[in-house]
mmCIF file of C-alpha atoms in Angstrom:
data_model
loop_
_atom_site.group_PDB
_atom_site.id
_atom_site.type_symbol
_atom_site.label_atom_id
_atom_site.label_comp_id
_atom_site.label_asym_id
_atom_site.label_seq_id
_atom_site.Cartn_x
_atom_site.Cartn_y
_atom_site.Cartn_z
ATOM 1 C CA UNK V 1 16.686 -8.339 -118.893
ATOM 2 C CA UNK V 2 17.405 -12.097 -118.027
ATOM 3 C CA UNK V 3 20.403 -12.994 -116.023
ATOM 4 C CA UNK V 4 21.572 -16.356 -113.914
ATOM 5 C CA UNK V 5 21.805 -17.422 -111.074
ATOM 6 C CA UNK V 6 21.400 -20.284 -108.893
ATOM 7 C CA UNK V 7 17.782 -21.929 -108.172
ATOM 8 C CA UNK V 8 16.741 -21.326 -104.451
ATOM 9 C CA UNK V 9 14.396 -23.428 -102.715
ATOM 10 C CA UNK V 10 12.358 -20.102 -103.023
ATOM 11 C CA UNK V 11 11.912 -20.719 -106.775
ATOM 12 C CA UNK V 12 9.259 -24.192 -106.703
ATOM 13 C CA UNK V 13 6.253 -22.277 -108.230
ATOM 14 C CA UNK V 14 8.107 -20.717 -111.154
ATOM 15 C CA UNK V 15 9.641 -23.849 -111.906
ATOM 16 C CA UNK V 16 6.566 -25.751 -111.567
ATOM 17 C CA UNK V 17 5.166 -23.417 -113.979
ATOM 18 C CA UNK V 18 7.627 -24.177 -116.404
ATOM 19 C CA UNK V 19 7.016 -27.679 -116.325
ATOM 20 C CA UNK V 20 3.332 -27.557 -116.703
ATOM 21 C CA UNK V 21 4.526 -26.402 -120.277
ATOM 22 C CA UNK V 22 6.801 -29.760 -121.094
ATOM 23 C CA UNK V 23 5.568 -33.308 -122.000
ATOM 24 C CA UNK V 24 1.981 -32.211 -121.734
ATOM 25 C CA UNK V 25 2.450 -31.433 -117.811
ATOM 26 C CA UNK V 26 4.116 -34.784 -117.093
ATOM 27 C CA UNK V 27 7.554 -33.463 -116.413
ATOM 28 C CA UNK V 28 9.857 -34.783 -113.670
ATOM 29 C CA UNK V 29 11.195 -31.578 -112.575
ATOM 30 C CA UNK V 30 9.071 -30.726 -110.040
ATOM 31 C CA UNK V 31 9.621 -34.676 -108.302
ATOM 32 C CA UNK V 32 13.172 -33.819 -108.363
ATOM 33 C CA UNK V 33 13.466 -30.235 -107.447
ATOM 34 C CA UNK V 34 14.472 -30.682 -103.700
ATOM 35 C CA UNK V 35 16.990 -32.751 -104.541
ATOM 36 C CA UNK V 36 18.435 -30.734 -107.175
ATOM 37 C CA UNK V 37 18.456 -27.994 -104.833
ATOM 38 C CA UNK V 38 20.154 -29.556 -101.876
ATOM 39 C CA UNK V 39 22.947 -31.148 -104.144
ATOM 40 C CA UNK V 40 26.006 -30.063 -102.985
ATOM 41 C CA UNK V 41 28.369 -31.629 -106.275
ATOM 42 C CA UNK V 42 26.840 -30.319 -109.531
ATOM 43 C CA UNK V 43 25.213 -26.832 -109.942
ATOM 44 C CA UNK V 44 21.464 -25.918 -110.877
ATOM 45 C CA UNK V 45 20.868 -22.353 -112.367
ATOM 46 C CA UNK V 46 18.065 -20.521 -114.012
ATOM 47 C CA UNK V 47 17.407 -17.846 -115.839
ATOM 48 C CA UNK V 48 15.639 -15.053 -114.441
ATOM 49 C CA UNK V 49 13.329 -12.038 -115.951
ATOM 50 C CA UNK V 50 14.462 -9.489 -113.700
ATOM 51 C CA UNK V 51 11.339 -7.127 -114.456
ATOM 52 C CA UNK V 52 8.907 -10.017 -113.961
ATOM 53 C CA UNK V 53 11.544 -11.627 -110.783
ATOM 54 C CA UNK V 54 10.382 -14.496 -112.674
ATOM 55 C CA UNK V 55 12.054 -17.960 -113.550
ATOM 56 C CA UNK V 56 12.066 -18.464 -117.117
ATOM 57 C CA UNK V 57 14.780 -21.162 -117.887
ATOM 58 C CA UNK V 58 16.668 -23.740 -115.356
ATOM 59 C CA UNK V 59 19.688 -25.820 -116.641
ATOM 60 C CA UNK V 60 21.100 -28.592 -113.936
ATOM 61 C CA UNK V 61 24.520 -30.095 -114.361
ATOM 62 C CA UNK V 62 25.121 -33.643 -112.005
ATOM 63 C CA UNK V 63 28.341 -35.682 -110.954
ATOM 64 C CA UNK V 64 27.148 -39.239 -111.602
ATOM 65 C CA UNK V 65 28.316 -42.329 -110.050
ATOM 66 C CA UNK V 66 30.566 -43.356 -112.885
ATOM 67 C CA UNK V 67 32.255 -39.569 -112.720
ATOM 68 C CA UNK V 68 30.225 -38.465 -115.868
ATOM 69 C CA UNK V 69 29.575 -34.842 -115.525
ATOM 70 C CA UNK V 70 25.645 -34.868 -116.836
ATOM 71 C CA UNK V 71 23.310 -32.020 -118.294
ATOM 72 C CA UNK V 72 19.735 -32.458 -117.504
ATOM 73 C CA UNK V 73 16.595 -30.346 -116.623
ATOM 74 C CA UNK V 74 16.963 -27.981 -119.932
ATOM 75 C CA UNK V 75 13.746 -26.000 -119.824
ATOM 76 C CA UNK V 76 12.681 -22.976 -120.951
ATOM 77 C CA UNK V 77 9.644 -21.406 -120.614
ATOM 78 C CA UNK V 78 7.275 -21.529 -123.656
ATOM 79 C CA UNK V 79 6.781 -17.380 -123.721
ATOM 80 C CA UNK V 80 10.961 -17.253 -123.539
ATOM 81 C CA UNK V 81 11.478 -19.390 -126.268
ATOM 82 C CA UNK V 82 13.712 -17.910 -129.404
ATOM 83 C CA UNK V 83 15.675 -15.603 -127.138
ATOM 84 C CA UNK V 84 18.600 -17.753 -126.778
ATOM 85 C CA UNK V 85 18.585 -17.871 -123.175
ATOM 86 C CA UNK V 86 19.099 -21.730 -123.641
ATOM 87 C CA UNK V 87 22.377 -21.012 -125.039
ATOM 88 C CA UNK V 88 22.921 -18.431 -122.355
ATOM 89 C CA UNK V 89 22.314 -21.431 -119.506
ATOM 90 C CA UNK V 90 24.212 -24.365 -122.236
ATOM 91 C CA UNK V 91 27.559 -22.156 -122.217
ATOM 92 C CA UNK V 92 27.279 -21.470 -118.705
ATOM 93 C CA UNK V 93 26.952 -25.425 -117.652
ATOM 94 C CA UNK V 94 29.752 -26.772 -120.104
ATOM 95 C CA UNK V 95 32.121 -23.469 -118.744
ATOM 96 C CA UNK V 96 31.678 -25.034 -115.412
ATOM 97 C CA UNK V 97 32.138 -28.446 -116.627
ATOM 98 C CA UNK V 98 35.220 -27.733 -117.805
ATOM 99 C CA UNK V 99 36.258 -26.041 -114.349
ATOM 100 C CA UNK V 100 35.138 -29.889 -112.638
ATOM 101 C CA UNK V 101 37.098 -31.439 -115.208
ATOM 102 C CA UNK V 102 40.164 -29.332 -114.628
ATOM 103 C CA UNK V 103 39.808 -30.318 -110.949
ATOM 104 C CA UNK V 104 39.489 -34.068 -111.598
ATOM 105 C CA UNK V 105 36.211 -34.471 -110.398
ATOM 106 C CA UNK V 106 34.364 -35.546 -114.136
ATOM 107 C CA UNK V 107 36.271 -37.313 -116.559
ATOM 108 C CA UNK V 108 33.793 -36.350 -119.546
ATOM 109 C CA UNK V 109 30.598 -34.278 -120.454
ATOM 110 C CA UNK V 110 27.291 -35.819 -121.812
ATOM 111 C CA UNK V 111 23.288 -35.558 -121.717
ATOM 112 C CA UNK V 112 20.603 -36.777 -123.420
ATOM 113 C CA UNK V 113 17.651 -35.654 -125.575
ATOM 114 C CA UNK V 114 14.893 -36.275 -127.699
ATOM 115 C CA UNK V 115 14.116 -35.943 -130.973
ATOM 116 C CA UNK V 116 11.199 -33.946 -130.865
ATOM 117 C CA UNK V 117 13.340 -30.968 -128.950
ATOM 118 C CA UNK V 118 14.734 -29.751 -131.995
ATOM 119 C CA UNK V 119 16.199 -26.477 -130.882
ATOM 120 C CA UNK V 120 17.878 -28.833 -128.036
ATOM 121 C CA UNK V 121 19.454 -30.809 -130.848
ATOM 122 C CA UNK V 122 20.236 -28.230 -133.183
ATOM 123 C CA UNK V 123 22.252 -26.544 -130.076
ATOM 124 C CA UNK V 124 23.702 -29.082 -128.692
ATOM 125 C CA UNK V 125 25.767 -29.999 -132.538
ATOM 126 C CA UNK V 126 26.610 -26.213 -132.293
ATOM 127 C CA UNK V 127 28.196 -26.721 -129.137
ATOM 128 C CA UNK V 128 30.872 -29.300 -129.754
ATOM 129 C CA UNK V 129 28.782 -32.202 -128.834
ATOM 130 C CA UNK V 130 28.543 -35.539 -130.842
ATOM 131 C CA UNK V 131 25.719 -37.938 -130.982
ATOM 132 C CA UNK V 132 26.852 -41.791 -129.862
ATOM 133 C CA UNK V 133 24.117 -43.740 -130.194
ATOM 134 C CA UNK V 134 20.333 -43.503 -130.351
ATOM 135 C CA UNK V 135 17.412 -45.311 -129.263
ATOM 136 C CA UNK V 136 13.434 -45.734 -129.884
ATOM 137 C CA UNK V 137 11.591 -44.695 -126.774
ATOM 138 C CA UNK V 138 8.283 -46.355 -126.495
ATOM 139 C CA UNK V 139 5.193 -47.202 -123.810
ATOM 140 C CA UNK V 140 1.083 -48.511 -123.742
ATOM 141 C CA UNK V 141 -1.129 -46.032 -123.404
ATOM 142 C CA UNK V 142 -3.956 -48.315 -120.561
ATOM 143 C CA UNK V 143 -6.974 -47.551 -123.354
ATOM 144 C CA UNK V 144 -4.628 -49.848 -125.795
ATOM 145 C CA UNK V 145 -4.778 -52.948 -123.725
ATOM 146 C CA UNK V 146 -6.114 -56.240 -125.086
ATOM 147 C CA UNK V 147 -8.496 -57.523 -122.329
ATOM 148 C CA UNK V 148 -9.137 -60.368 -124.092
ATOM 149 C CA UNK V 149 -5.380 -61.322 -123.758
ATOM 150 C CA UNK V 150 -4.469 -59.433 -120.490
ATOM 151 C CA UNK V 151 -4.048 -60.458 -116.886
ATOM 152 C CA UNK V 152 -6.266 -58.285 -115.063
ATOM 153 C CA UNK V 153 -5.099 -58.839 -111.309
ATOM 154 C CA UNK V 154 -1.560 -57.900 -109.992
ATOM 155 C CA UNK V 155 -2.156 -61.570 -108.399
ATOM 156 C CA UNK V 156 -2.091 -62.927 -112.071
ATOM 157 C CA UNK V 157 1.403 -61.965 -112.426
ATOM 158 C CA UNK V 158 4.436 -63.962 -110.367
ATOM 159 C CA UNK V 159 6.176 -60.962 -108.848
ATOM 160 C CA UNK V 160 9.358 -61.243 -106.800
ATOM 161 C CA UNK V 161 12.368 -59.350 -105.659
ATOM 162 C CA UNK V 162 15.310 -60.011 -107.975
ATOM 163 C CA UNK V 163 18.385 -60.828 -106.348
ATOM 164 C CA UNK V 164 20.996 -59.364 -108.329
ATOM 165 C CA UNK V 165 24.253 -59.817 -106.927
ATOM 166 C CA UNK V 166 26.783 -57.159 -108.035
ATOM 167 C CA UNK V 167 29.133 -59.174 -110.013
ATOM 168 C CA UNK V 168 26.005 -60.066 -112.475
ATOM 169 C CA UNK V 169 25.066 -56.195 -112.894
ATOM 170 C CA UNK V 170 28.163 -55.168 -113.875
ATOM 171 C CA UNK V 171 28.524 -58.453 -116.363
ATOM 172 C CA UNK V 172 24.961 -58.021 -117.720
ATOM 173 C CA UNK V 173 24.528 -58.641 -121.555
ATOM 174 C CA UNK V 174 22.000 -55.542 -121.687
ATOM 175 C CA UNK V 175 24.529 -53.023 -120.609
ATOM 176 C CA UNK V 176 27.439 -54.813 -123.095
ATOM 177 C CA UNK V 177 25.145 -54.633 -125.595
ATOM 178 C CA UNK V 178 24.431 -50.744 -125.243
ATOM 179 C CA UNK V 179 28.181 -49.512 -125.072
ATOM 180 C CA UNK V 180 28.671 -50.156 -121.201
ATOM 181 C CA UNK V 181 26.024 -48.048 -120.563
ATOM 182 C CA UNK V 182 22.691 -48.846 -118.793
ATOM 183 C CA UNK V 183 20.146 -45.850 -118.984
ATOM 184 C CA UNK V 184 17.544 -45.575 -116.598
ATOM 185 C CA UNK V 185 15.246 -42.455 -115.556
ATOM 186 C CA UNK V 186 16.565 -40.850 -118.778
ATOM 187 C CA UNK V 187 20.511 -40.806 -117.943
ATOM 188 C CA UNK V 188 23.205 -42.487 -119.131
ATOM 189 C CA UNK V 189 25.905 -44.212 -117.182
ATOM 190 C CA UNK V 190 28.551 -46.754 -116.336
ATOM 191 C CA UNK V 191 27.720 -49.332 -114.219
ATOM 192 C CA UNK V 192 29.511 -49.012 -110.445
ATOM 193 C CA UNK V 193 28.909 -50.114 -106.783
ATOM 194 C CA UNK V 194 27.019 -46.971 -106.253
ATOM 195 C CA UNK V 195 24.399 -47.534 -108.739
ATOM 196 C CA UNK V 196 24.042 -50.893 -107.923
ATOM 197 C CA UNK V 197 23.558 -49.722 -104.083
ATOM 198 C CA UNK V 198 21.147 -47.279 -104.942
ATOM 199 C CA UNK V 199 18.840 -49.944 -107.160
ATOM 200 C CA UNK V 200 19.105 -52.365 -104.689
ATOM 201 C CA UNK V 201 17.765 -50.396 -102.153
ATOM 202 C CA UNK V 202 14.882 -48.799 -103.653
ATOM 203 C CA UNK V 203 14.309 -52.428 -104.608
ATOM 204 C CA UNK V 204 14.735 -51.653 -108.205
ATOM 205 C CA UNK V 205 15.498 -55.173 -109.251
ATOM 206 C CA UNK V 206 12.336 -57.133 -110.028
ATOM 207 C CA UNK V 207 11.427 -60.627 -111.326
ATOM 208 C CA UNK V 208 7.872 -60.558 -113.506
ATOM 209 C CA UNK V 209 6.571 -63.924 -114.570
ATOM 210 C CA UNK V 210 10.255 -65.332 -114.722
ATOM 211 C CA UNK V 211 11.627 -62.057 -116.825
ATOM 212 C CA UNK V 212 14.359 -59.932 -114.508
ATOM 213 C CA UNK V 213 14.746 -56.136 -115.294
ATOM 214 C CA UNK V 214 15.152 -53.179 -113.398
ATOM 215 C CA UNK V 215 12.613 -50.519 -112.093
ATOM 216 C CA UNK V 216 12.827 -46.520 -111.992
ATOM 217 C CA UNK V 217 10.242 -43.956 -110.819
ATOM 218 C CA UNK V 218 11.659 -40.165 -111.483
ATOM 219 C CA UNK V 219 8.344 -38.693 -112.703
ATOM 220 C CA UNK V 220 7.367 -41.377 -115.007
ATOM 221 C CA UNK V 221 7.960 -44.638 -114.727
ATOM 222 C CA UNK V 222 10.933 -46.190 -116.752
ATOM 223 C CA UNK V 223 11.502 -50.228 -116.827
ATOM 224 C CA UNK V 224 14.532 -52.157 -118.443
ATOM 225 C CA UNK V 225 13.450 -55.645 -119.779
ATOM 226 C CA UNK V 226 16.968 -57.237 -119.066
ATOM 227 C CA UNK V 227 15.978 -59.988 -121.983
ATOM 228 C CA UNK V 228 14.966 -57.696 -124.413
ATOM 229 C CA UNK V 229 12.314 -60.388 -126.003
ATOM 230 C CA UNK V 230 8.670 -58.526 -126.853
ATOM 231 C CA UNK V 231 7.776 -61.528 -124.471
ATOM 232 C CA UNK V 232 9.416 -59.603 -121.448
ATOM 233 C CA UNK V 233 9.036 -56.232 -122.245
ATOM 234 C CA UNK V 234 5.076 -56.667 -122.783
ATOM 235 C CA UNK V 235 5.185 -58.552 -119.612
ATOM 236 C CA UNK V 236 6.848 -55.668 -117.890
ATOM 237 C CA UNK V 237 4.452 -53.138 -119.791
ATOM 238 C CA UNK V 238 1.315 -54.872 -118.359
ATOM 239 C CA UNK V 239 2.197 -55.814 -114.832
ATOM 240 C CA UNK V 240 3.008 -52.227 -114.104
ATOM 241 C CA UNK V 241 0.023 -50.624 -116.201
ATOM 242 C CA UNK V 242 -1.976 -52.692 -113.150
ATOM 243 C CA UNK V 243 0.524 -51.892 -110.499
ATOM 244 C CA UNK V 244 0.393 -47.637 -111.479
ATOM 245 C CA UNK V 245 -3.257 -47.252 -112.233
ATOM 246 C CA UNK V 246 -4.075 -44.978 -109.570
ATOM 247 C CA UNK V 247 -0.258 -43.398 -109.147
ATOM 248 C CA UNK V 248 0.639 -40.395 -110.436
ATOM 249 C CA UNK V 249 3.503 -41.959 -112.542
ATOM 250 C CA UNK V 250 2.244 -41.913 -116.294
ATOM 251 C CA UNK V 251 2.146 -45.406 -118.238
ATOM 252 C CA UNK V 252 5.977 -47.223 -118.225
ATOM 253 C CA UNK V 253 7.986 -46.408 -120.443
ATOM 254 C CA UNK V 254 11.291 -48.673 -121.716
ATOM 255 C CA UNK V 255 13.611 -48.209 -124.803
ATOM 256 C CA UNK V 256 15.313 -50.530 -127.645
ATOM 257 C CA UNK V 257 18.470 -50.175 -129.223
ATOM 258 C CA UNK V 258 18.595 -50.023 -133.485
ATOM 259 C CA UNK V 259 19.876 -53.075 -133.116
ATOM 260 C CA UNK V 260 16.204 -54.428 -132.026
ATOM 261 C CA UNK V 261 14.186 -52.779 -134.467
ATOM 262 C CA UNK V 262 13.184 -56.166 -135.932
ATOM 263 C CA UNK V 263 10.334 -56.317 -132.593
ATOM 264 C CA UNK V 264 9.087 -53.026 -133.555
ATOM 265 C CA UNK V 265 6.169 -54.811 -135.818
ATOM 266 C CA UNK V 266 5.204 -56.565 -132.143
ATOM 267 C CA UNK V 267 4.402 -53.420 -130.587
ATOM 268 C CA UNK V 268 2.648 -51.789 -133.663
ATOM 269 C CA UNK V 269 0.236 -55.169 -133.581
ATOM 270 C CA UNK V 270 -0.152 -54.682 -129.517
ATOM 271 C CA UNK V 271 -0.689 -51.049 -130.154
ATOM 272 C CA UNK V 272 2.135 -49.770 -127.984
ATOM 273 C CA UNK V 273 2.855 -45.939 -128.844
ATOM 274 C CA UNK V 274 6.526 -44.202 -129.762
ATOM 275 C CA UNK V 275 7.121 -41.046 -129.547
ATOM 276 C CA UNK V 276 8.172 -40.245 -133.125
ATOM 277 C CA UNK V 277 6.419 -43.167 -135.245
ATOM 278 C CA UNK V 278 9.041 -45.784 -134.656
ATOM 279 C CA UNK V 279 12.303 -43.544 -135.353
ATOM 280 C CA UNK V 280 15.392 -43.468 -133.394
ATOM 281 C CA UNK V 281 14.352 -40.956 -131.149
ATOM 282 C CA UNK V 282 16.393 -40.887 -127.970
ATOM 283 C CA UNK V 283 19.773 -39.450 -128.571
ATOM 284 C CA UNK V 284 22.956 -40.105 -126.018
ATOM 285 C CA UNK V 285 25.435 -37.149 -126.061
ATOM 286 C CA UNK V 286 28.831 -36.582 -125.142
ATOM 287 C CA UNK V 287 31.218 -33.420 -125.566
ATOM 288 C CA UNK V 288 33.810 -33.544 -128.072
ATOM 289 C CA UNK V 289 35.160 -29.812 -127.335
ATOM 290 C CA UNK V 290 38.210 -29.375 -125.424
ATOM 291 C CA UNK V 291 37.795 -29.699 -121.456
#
């Protein structure tokens, strides 16, 4: 029999076991898990075999900055698959949702996924939400550098903190250009004073070689390119292949809108990898059901 409940602190292992099964072992859930835990706001359950007393599913709902109420950390575990124990954990997330929206404290629902999680998608339609806009995710693998054409020192690269003042992150062409949305670390959301905060002081904002962007570790590592040139983004890609080498953060990863698929035959010639063969792969969510 599975049933949920919350995840206790006493749970790590089983969900580290889970994640060994997603994104060939690279998932963030285990970087994030003592945060999720602690958060007092949003609500993290699992699903439990109760003849195994085993984790076998975990489903996280967050309060972000910009009062989105936001699904993330949908897992289940490979041997549970087919059972529908991720609808079991969807239904129970958008039920409380709507119980936070009731009480004011999120003014909408919304996640994000990926193509290749196709019972994910398939779900998610059944459950009232609608897709808003999609994106091609995309990264260099280190084997595909061009030595002949690549800085191989950090000290090659001019790198300085960016200092972003608040009034130019909330004005910035990149997030007009994707809705008035920036996504970083795989979530969605509207630029505020919190968010800025929180970049600011993880010194998130960066200056490569002239090019300004933004810079995320929750797992992997996740850059934005604020001029979204091949230029800047390639810049980005190398200067952090160097600067990650030895880290335990996989190879950076950064994302275009449709509207950019003209640099796509850039990266194909600099052999930078998507996940899906160049399709509109990342998929931005929000619930259309009543609240």
């Amino acid at each position: 029999m599975v049933t949920l409940r919350k995840v206790l602190a006493s749970d790590y292992d089983d969900i580290v076991n889970i994640a060994e099964g997603i994104w060939d072992g690279s998932d963030y859930m285990p970087n994030v898990f003592k945060q999720w835990v602690n958060d007092p706001e949003g609500v993290f359950i699992c699903a439990v075999d109760t003849v195994k007393n085993k984790v076998v599913g975990t489903g996280k709902l967050s309060i972000l900055y910009d009062g989105s109420g936001w699904l993330e950390g949908f897992r289940v575990h490979k041997d549970y698959r087919g059972q529908k124990i991720g609808r079991k954990i969807a239904e129970y997330r958008i039920d409380f949702a709507k119980t936070l929206y009731q009480q004011k404290k999120i003014n909408k629902l919304a996640l994000a996924t990926h193509l290749c999680n196709v019972e994910s998608v398939s779900l998610i339609s059944k459950l009232n939400f609608k897709l808003k806009s999609a994106y091609y995710v995309f990264w260099k693998e280190p084997q595909n550098i061009d030595h002949n054409n690549f800085k191989s020192e950090l000290k090659d690269f001019e790198f300085t903190n960016w200092e972003c003042s608040y009034d130019e992150f909330i004005n910035l062409d990149y997030i007009k250009r994707r809705s008035g949305l920036i996504d970083l670390g795989y979530v969605f959301q509207q630029p505020t004073l919190k968010l800025y905060q929180e970049i600011k002081n993880s010194n998130g904002f960066v200056s490569i070689n002239g090019y300004k962007g933004i810079f995320k570790i929750k797992g992997d590592a996740y850059f934005i390119a604020i001029d979204e040139t091949f230029e800047a983004i390639n810049t980005f890609t190398n200067y952090y292949l160097l600067k990650l080498k030895d880290g335990p953060a996989n190879s950076p990863t950064t994302s275009l809108t449709e509207m950019d698929a003209s640099l796509i035959e850039n990266f194909n010639k600099e052999k930078y990898t998507s996940w899906s063969n160049w399709q509109p792969d990342y998929f931005y969510y929000v619930y259309d059901g009543d609240m």
